[in-house]
mmCIF file of C-alpha atoms and ligand atoms in Angstrom:
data_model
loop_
_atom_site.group_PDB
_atom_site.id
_atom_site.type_symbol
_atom_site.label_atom_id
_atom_site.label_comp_id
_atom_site.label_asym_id
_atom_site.label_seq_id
_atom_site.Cartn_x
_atom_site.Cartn_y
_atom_site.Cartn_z
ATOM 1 C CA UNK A 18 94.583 -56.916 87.522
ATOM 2 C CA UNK A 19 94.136 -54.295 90.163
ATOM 3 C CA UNK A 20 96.310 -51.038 89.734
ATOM 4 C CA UNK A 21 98.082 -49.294 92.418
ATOM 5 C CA UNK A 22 96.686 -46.294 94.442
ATOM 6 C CA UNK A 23 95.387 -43.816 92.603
ATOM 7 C CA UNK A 24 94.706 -45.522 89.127
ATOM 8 C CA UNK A 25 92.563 -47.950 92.066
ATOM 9 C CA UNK A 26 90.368 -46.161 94.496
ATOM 10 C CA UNK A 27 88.049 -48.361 95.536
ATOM 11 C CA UNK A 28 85.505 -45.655 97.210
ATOM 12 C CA UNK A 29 85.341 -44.938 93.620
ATOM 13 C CA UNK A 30 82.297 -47.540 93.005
ATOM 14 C CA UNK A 31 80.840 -46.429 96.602
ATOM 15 C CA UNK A 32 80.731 -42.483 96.269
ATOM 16 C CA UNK A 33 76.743 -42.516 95.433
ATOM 17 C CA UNK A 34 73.864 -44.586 95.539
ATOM 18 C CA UNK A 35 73.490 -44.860 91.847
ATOM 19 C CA UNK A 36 76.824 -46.621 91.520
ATOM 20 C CA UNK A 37 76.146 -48.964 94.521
ATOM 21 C CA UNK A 38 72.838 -49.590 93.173
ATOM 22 C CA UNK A 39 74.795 -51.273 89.882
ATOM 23 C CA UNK A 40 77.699 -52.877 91.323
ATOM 24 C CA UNK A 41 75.546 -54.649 94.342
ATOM 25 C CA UNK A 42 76.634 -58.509 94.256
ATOM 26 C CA UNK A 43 73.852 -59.812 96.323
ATOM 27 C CA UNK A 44 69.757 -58.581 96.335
ATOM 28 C CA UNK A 45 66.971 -60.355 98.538
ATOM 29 C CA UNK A 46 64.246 -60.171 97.232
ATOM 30 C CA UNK A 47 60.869 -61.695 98.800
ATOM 31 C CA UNK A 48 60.814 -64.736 96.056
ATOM 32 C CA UNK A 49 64.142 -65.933 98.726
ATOM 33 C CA UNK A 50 61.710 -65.620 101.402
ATOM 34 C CA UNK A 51 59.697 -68.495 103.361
ATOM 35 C CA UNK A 52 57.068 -67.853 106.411
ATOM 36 C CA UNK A 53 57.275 -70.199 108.999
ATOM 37 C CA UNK A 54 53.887 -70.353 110.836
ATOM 38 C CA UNK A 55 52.275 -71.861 113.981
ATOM 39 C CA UNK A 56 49.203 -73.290 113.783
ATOM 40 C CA UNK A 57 46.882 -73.879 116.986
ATOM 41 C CA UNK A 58 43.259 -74.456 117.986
ATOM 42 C CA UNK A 59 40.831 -72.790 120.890
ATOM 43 C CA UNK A 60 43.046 -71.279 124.121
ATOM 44 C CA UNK A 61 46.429 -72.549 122.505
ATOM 45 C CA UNK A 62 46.211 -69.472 119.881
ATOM 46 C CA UNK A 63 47.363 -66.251 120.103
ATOM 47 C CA UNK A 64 50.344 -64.487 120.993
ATOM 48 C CA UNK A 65 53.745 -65.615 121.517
ATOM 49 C CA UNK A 66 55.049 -64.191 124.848
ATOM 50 C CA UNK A 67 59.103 -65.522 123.645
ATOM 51 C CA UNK A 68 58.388 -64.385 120.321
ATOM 52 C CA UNK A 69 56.981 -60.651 120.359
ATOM 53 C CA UNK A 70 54.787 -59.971 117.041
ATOM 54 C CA UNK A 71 54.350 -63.771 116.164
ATOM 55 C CA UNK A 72 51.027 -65.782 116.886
ATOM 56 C CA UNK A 73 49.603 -69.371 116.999
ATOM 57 C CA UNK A 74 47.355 -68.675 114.332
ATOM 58 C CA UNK A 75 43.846 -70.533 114.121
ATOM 59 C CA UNK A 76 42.912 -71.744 111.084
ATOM 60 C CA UNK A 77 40.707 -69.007 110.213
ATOM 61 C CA UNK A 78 43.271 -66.682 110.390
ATOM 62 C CA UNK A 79 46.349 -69.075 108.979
ATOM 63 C CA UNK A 80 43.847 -68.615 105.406
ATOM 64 C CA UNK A 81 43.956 -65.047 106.003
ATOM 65 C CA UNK A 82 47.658 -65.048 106.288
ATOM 66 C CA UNK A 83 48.198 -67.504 103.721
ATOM 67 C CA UNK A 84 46.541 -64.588 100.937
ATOM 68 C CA UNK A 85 48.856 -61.792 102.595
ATOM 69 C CA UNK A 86 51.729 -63.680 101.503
ATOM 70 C CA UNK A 87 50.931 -64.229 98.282
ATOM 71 C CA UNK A 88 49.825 -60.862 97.889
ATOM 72 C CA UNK A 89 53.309 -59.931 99.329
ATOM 73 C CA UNK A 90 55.648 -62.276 96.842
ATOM 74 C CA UNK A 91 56.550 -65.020 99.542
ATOM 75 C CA UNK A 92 56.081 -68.234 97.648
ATOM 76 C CA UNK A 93 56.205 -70.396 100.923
ATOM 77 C CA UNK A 94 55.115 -71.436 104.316
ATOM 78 C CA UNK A 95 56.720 -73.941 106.635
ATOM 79 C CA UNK A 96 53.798 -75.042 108.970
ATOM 80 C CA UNK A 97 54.611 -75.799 112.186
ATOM 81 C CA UNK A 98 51.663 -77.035 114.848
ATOM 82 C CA UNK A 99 51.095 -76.487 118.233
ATOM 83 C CA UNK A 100 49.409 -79.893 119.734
ATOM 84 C CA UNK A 101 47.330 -79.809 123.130
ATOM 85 C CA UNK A 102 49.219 -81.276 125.896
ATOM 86 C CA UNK A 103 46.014 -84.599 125.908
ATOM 87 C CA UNK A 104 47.238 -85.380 122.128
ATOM 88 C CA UNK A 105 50.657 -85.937 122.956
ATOM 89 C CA UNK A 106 52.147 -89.335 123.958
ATOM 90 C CA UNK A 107 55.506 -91.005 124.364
ATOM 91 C CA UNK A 108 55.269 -92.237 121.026
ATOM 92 C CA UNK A 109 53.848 -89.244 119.358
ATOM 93 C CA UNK A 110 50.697 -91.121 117.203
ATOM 94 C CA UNK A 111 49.118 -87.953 117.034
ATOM 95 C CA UNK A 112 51.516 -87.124 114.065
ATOM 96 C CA UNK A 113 50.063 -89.894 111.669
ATOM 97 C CA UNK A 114 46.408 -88.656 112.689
ATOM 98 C CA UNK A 115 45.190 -87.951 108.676
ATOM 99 C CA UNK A 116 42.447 -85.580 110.307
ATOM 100 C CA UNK A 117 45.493 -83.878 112.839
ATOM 101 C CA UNK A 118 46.122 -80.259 112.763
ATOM 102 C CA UNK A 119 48.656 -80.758 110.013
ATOM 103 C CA UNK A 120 46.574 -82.144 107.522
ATOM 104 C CA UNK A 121 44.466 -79.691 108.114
ATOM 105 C CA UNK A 122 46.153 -76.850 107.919
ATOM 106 C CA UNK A 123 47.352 -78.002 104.794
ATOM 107 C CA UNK A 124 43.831 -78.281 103.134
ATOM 108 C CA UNK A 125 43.210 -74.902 104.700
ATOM 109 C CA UNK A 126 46.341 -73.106 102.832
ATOM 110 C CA UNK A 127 45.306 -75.246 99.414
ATOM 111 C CA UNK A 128 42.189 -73.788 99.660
ATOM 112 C CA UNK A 129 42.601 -70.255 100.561
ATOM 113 C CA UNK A 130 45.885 -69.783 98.507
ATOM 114 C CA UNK A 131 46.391 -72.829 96.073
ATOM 115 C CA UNK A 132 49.639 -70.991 94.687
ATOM 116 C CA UNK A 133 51.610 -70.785 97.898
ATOM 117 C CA UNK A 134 54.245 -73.525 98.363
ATOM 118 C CA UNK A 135 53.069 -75.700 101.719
ATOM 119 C CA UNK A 136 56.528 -76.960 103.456
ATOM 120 C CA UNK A 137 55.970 -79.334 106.426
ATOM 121 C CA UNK A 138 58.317 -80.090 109.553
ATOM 122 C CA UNK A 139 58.810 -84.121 109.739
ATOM 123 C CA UNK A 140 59.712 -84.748 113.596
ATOM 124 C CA UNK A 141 57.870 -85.715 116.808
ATOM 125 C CA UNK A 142 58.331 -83.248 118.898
ATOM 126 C CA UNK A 143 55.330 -81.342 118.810
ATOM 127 C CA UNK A 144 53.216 -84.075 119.575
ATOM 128 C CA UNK A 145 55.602 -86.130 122.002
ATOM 129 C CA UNK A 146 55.287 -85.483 126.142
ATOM 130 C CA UNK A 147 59.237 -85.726 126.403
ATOM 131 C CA UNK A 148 59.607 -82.903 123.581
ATOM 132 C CA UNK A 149 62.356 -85.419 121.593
ATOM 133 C CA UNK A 150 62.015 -85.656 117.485
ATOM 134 C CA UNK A 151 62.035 -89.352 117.393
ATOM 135 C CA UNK A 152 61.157 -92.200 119.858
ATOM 136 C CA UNK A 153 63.008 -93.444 122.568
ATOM 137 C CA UNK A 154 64.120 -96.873 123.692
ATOM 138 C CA UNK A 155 63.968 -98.483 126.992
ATOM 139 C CA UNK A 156 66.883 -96.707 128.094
ATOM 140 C CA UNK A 157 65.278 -93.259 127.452
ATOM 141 C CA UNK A 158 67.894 -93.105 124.009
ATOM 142 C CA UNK A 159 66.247 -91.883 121.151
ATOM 143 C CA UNK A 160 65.974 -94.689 118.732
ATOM 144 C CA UNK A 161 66.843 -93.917 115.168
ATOM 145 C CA UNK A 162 65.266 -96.692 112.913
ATOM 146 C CA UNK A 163 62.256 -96.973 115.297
ATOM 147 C CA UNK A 164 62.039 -93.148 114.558
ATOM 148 C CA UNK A 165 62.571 -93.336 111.218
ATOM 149 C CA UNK A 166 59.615 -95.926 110.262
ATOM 150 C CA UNK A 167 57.484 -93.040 112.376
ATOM 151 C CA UNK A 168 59.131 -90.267 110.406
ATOM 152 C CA UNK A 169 58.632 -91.754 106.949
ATOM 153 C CA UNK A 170 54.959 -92.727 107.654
ATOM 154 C CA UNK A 171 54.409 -89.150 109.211
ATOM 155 C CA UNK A 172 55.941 -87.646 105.314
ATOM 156 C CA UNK A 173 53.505 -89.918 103.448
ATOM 157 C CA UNK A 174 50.592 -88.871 105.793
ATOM 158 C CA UNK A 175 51.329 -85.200 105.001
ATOM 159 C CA UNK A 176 52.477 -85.716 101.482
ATOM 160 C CA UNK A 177 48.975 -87.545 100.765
ATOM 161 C CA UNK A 178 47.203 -84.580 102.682
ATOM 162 C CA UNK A 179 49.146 -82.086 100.222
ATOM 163 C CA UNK A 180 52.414 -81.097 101.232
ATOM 164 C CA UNK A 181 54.731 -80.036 98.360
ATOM 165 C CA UNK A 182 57.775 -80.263 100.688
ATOM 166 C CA UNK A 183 58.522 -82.375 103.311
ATOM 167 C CA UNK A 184 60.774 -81.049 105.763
ATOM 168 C CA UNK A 185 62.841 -83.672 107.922
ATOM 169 C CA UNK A 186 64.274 -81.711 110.950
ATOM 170 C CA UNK A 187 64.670 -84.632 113.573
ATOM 171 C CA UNK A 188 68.428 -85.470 112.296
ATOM 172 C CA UNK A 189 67.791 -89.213 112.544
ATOM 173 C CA UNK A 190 70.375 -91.200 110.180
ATOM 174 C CA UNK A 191 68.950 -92.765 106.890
ATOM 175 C CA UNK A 192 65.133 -90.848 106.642
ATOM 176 C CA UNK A 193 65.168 -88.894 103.613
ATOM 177 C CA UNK A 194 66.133 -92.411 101.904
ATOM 178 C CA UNK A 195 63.089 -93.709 103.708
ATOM 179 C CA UNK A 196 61.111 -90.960 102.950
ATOM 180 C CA UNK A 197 62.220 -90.826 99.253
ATOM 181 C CA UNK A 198 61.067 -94.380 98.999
ATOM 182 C CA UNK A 199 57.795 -94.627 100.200
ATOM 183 C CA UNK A 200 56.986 -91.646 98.201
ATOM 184 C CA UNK A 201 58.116 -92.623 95.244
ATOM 185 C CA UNK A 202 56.685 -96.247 96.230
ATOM 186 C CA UNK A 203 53.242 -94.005 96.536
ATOM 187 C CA UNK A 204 53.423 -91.777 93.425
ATOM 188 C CA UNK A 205 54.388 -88.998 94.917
ATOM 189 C CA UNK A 206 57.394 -88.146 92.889
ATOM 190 C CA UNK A 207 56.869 -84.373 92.420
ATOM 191 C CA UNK A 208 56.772 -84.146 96.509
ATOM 192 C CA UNK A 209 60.426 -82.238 97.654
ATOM 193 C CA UNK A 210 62.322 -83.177 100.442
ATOM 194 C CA UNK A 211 63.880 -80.275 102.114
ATOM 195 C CA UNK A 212 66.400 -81.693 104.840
ATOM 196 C CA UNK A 213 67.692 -79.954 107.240
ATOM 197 C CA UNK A 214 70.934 -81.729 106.613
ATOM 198 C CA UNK A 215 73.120 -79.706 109.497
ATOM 199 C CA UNK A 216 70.836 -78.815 112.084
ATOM 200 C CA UNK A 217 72.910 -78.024 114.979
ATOM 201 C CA UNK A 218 72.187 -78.701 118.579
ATOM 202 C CA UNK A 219 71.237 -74.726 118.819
ATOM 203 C CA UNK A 220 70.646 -72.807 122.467
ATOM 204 C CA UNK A 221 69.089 -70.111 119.740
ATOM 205 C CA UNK A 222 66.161 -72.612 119.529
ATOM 206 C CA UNK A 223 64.947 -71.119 122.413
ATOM 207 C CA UNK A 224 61.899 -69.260 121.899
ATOM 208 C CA UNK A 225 60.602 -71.878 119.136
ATOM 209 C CA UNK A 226 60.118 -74.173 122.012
ATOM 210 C CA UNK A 227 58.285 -71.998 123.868
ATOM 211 C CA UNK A 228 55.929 -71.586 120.904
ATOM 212 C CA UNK A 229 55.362 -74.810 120.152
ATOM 213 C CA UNK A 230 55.380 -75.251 123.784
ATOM 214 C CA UNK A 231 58.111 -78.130 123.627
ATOM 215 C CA UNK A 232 60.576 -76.894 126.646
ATOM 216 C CA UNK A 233 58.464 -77.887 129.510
ATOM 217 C CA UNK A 234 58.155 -81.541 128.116
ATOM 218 C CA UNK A 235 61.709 -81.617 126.986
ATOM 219 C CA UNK A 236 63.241 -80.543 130.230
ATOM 220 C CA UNK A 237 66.887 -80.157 131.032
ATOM 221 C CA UNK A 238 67.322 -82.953 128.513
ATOM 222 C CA UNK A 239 69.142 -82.169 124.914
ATOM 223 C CA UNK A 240 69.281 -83.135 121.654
ATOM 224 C CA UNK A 241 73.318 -83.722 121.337
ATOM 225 C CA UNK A 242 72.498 -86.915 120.134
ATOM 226 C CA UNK A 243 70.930 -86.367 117.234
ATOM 227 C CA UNK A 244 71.382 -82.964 116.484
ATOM 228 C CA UNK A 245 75.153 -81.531 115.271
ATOM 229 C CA UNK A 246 77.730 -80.243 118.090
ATOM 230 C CA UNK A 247 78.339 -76.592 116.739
ATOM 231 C CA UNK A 248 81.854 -77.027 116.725
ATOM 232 C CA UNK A 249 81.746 -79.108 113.674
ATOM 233 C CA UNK A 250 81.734 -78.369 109.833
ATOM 234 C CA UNK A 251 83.476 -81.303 108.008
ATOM 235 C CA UNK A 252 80.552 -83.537 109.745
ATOM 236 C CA UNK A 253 77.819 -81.138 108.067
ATOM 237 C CA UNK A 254 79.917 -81.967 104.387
ATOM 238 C CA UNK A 255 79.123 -86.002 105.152
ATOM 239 C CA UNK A 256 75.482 -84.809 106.357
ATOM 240 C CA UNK A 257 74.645 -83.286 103.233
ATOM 241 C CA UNK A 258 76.402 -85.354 100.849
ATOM 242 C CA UNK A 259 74.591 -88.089 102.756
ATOM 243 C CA UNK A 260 70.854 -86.780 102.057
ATOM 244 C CA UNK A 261 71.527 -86.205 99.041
ATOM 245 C CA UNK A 262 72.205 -89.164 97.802
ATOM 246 C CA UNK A 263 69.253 -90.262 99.844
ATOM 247 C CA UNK A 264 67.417 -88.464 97.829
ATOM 248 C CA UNK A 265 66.793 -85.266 99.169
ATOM 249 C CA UNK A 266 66.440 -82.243 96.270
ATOM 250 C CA UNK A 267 67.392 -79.242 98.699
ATOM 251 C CA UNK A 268 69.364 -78.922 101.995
ATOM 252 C CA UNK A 269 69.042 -76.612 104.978
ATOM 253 C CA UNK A 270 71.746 -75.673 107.413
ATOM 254 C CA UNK A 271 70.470 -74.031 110.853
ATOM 255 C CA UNK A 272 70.521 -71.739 112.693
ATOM 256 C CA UNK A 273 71.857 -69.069 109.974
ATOM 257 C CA UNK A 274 73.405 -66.111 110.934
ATOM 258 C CA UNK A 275 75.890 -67.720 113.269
ATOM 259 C CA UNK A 276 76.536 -70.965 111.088
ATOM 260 C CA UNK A 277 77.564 -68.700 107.765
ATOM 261 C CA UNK A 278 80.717 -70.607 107.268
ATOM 262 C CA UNK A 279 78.745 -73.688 106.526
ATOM 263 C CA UNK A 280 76.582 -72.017 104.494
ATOM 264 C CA UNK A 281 79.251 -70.953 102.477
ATOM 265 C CA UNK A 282 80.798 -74.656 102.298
ATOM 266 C CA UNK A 283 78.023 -76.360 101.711
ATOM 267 C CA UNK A 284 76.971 -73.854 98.758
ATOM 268 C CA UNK A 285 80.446 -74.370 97.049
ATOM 269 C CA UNK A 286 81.173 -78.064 97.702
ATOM 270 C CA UNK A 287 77.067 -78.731 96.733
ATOM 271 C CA UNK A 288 76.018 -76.709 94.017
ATOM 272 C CA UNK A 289 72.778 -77.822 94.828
ATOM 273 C CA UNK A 290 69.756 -75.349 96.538
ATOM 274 C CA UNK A 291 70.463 -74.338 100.087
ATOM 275 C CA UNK A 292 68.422 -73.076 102.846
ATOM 276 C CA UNK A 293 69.291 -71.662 106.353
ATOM 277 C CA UNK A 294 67.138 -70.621 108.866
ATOM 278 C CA UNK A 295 67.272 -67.721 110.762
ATOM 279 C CA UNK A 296 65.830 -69.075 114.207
ATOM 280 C CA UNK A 297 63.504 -68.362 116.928
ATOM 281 C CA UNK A 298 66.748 -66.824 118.473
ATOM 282 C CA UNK A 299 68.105 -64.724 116.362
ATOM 283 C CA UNK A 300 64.669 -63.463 115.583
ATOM 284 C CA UNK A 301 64.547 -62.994 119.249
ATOM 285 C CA UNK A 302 67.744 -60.949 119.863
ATOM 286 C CA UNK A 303 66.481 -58.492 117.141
ATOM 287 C CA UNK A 304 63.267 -57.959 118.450
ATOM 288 C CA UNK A 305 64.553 -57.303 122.243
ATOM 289 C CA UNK A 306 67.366 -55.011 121.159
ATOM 290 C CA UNK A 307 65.051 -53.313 119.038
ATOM 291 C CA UNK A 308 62.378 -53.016 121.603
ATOM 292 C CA UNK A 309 65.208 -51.097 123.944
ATOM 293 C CA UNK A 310 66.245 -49.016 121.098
ATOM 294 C CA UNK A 311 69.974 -50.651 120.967
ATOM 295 C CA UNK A 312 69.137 -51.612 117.262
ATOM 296 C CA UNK A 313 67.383 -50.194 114.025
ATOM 297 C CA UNK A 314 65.357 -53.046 113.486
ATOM 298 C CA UNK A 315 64.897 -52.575 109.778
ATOM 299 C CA UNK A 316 68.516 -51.822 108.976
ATOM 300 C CA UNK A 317 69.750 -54.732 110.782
ATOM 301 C CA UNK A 318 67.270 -57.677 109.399
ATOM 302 C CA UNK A 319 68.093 -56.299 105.860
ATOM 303 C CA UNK A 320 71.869 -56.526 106.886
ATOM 304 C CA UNK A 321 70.998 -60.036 108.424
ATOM 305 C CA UNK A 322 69.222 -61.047 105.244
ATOM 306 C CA UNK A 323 71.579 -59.944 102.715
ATOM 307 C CA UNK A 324 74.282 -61.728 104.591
ATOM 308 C CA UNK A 325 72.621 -64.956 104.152
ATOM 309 C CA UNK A 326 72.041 -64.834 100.948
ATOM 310 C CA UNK A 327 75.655 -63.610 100.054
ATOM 311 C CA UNK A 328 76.295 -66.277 102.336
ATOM 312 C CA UNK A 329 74.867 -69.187 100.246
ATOM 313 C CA UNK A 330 71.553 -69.289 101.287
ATOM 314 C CA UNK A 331 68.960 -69.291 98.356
ATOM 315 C CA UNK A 332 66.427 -69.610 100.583
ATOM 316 C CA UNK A 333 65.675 -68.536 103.747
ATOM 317 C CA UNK A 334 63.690 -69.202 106.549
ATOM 318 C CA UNK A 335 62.537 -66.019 108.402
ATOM 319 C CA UNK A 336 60.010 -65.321 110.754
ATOM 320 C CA UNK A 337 60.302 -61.487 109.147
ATOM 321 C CA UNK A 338 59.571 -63.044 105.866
ATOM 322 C CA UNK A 339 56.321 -61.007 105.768
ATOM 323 C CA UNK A 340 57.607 -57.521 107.435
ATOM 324 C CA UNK A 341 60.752 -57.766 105.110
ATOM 325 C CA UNK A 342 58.745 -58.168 102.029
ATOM 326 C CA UNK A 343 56.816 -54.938 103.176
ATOM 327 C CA UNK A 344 60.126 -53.106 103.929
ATOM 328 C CA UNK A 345 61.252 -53.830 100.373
ATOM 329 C CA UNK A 346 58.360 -53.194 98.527
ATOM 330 C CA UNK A 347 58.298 -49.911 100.290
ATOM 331 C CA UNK A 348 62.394 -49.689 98.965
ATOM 332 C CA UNK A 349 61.476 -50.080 95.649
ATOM 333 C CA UNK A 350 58.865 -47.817 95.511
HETATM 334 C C1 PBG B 422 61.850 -79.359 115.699
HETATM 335 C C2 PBG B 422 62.232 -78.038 115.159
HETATM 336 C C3 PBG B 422 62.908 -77.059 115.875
HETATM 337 C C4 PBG B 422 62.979 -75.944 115.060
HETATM 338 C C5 PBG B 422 62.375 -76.275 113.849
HETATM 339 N N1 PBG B 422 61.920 -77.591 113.928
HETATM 340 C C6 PBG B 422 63.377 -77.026 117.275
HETATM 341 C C7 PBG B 422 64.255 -78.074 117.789
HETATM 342 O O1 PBG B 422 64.951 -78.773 117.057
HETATM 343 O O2 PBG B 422 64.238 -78.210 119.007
HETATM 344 C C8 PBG B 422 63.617 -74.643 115.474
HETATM 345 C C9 PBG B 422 63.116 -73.431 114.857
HETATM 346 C C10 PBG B 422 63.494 -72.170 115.526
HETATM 347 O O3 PBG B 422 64.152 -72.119 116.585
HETATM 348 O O4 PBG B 422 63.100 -71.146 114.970
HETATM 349 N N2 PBG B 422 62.105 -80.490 115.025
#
């Protein structure tokens, strides 16, 4: 099919923008685009020292942000809280509280923005004082089906408090079947389960846990046990093709930039809608090097972006969701 040098020049179809313009494969736009946020009440707001130009937003100002983003084309939020250190326990209860910041936060976005999608993390870890997603045992082993009767009560609780997606990131086996069930069991059927299917045990995770201020509690101790060794991509094939048949309608791989291969595999082998997220970390990175001048921050979260969604990645997670969707409004103008 391809002719020999010169009937094919390939620089042909790169010589100006007009011809780049039409023969682009891949285009983010904002619609690909969801806003994590952190949510926080009284001294825990504000800014995020490990995360420069994010906040812990109060809830006056999360209903603010929640009309920006409309405004701006991002149809989505994923909510994450930050709990007070006297709320959390070693079983985490303060997750099934239907008057908790969650809930709440939820009612807030409804109310100031009824259009934007509402996605909510399912895990402990905000709201545990050893930092783990799920319970632990006697031994100090996180327990999975002890976990996963927490988990699945925690997705109802936000479900019933208006969640259109529940988000499972804790990794524990056999949840989004749990989940699945009690909602249908409730009459939720319309409620999504995004899983985050191959969540690896990430270092880029970083910062996040300084926002949600999870590291202290969490200590030297890891999530290897639950979460996927990064050296592994068959294992996120069974993942997924687990939760799915669990009942899961979308699946997420994290981190992103880093984990593109299995992106990539789990678009092809799937078919079905795929997420990554582009982490605490590798928002991070971009930020410092930027900050020094070693990067052009605009050029290279575009790049970063695009590569995603060439990737696989239908959706992503961002915490530039809102700055990119500024950057390519302004690009279209
Ligand atoms: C917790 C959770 C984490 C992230 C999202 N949900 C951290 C973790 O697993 O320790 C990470 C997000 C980020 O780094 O941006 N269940």
């Amino acid at each position: 099919m391809l002719g020999a040098f010169p009937k094919t020049r390939p620089r042909r179809l790169r010589q100006a923008p007009f011809i780049r313009e039409l023969v682009r494969e891949t285009r983010v736009s904002p619609g690909n685009l969801v806003q994590p946020l952190f949510v926080a009440e009284g001294a825990l707001a504000g800014p995020i020292a490990a995360m420069p130009g994010c906040t812990r937003l109060t809830l006056e100002a999360l209903a603010l942000e929640a009309r920006r983003l409309v405004e701006l084309g991002i149809p989505a939020i994923a909510l994450f809280p930050v709990i007070p250190q006297a709320l959390k326990s070693d079983r985490g209860e303060e997750a099934l509280n239907p008057d908790g910041l969650v809930p709440r936060a939820i009612a807030v976005v409804k109310a100031a923005a009824p259009t934007l999608g509402v996605i909510v993390d399912i895990a402990l870890d905000p709201y545990t004082t050893h930092g783990h997603d799920g319970l632990l045992d006697a031994n100090g082993a996180v327990d999975n089906d002890a976990t996963v009767e927490v988990l699945r009560k925690q997705a109802l609780a936000y479900a019933r408090a208006g969640a259109d997606v529940v988000a499972p990131s804790d990794m524990m086996d056999g949840r989004i079947g749990e989940i699945r069930r009690v909602l249908e069991r409730d009459g939720l059927h319309d409620v999504l389960i995004l899983s985050y299917a191959a969540k690896y045990a990430s270092a880029f995770y970083g910062p996040f846990r300084d926002a949600v201020g999870s590291s202290a509690n969490l200590g030297k101790s890891g999530k290897q046990t639950y979460q996927m060794d990064p050296a592994n991509t068959d294992e996120a094939l069974r993942e997924v093709a687990l939760d799915l048949a669990e009942g899961a309608d979308m699946v997420m791989v994290k981190p992103g930039m880093p984990y593109l291969d299995i992106i990539r595999r789990v678009k092809t082998e799937f078919g079905v809608p795929v997420a990554a997220y582009q982490v605490s970390g590798e928002y991070s990175m971009m930020k410092a090097a930027a900050a020094q001048g070693m990067l052009d921050e605009r050029a290279v979260l575009m790049e970063a972006l695009t590569c995603l969604h060439r990737g696989g990645a239908d959706i992503i997670f961002t915490y530039y969701a809102a700055q990119a969707a500024e950057w390519l409004r302004e690009q279209t103008r």
